[in-house]
Each structure stands twice: as C-alpha cells, then as structure tokens.
XYZ file of C-alpha atoms in Angstrom:
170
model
C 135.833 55.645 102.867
C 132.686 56.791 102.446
C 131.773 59.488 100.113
C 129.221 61.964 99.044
C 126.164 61.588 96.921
C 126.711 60.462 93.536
C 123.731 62.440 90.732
C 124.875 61.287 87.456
C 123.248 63.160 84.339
C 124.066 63.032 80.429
C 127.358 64.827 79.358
C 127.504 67.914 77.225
C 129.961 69.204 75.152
C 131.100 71.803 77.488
C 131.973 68.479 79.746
C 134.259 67.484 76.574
C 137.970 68.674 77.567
C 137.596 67.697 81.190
C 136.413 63.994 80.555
C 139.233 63.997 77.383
C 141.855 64.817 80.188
C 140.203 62.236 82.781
C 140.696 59.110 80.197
C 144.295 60.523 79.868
C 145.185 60.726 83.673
C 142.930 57.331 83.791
C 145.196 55.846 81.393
C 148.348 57.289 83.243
C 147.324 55.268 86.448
C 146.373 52.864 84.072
C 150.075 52.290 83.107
C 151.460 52.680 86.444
C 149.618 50.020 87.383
C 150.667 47.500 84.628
C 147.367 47.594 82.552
C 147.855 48.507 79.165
C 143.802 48.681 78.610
C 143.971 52.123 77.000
C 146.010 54.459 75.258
C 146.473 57.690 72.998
C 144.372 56.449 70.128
C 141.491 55.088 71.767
C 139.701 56.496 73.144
C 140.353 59.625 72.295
C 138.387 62.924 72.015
C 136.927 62.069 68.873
C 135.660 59.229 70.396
C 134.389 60.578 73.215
C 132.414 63.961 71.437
C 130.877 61.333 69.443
C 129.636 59.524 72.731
C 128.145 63.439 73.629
C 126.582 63.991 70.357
C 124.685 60.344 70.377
C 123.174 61.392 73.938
C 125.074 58.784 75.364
C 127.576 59.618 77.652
C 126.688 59.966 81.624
C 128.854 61.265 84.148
C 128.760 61.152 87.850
C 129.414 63.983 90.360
C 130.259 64.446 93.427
C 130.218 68.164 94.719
C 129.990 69.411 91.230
C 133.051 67.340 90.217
C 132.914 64.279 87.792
C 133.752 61.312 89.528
C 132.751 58.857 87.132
C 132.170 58.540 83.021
C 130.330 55.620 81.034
C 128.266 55.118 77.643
C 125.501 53.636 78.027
C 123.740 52.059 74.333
C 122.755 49.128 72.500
C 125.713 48.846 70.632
C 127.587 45.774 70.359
C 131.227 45.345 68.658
C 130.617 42.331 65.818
C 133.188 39.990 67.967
C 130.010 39.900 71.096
C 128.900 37.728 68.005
C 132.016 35.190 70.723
C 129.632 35.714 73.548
C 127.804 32.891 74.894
C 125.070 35.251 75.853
C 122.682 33.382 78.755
C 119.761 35.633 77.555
C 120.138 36.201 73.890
C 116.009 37.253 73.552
C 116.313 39.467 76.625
C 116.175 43.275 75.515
C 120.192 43.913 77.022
C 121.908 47.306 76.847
C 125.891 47.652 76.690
C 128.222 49.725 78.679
C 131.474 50.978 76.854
C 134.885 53.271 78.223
C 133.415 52.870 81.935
C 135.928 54.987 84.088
C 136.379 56.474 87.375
C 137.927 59.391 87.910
C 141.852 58.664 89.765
C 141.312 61.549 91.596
C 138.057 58.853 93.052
C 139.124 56.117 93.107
C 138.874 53.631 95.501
C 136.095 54.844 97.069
C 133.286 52.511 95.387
C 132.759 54.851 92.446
C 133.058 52.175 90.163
C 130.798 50.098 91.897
C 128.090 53.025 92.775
C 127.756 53.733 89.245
C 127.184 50.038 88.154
C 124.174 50.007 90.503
C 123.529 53.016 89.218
C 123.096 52.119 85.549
C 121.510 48.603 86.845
C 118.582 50.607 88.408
C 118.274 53.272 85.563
C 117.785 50.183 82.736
C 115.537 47.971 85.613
C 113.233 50.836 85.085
C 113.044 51.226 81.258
C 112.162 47.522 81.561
C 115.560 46.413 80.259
C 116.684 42.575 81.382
C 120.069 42.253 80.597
C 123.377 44.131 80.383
C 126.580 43.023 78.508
C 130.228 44.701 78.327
C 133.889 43.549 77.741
C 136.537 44.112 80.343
C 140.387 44.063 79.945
C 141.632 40.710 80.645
C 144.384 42.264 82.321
C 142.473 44.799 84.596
C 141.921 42.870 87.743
C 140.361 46.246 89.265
C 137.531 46.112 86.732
C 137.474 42.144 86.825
C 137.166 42.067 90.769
C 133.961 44.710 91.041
C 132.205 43.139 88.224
C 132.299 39.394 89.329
C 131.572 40.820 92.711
C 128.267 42.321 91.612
C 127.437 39.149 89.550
C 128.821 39.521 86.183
C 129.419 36.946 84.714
C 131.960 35.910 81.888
C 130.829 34.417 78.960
C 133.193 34.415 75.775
C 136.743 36.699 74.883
C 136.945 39.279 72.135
C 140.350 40.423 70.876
C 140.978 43.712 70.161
C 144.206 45.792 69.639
C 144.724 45.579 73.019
C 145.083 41.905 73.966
C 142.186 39.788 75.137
C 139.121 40.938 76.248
C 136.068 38.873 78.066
C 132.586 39.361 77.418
C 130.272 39.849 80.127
C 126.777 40.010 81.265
C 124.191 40.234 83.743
C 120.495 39.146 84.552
C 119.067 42.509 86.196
C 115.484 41.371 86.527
C-alpha cells in the first residue's frame, strides 16, 4: 500500500503523551507478536521527555498524525565497545527506540524513515550509522539487512541478545 507523504520534524513536549502511548500500543503488538523487545520500564516516559529535552527525538507524520518515532545522537551504550565496527574513524551517528506507529504499520514506514535519517546525516557530512536491534524482532531484522545493514557484534541487555549494526552511507 502506498501511503502519503512522510515530513518528519523534532518532537516537542506537547508530542510527549501521544508518543508515551504509541511505545505502549507498540509494545502491545509487540507481545502479540512474540517479541518481548520492550516493556513497562523501558522505555518509558521518562525516557522518552528526556529524548525531547536533548533535541533529539523526530517524528514522522502523515496527515498531521505521527506515523513514526526515532532518536537520532551520537550516543553509544558502553557494550558497542562488542561491535566490530567496519569504520571505527568514520564520524557515525546512532539511532535508538526506532518505532512505527501500529496504527502504520506495514506500509514501509519503517523503511521510509531509515532513508529518511540516511539522507538527513549524508548531508551533515556524516559516514556511518550504527544501532542494535532485538535479536528476536525479525520485523526490524528483515528491513535493516534489506537496506544494507549489516551485523557486526551482540550486546546483552535486560532483554536478551541484541546485535550491533551499521552502515556505510557515503
């Protein structure tokens, strides 16, 4: 299906209790589906006004409704110290609690906003991009092989196993 026009922009905090109740119906679906990625205590709306208040959330919108949410930064968890980074001296950025709306999903959301992001850090002259997906998601593992992510270490976390990725944008 093909939808509208995605504009993405930075979040504000008046976008705060609607993307709080997105991650929660995300991690409803979530469950249905057998993927324990997220739950009550991360993340969580702390979490996520902190993500506002760095200037580092972005949503996506379609008709005025958020379709999409990531953080986008150049934070890295100490256990991407397990990556086997292909481009350690590249200037990378790192995209955390990437999530598409249920009420859009399967529609290439996930995937717009990836190319998205990709184009946004091509033009700030950034080379590389790195994030960790849930080893049990195959949803999230699928659409970033398919757009050339590759794996290159595991992180554990509270959650299970987690595998580093990254890609060469340049």
């Amino acid at each position: 299906m093909k939808v509208s026009r995605i504009s993405f922009r930075k979040a504000c905090m008046e976008d705060l209790e609607f993307i709080n109740q997105l991650f929660l119906k995300a991690i409803i679906e979530m469950n249905r589906k057998e993927i324990p990625q997220w739950d009550e205590l991360y993340p969580n709306k702390e979490v996520l006004s902190n993500d506002i208040e760095e200037n580092q959330l972005f949503v996506g919108e379609i008709d005025s409704q958020i379709c999409s949410v990531f953080v986008l930064n150049q934070e890295a968890d100490k256990q991407y110290v397990n990556g086997n980074w292909k481009y350690p001296d590249s200037p990378f950025y790192v995209i955390h609690r990437l999530c598409v709306n249920p009420d859009f999903q399967n529609q290439g959301i996930g995937t717009r906003t990836l190319q998205y992001i990709e184009n946004l850090l091509l033009k700030k002259g950034i080379e590389a991009i790195r994030l960790d997906a849930f080893s049990l998601n195959p949803y999230a593992l699928k659409m970033y092989k398919s757009l050339g992510y590759n794996i290159v270490g595991e992180a554990h976390w509270r959650k299970g196993k987690f595998y580093l990725m990254e890609k060469y944008i340049i």
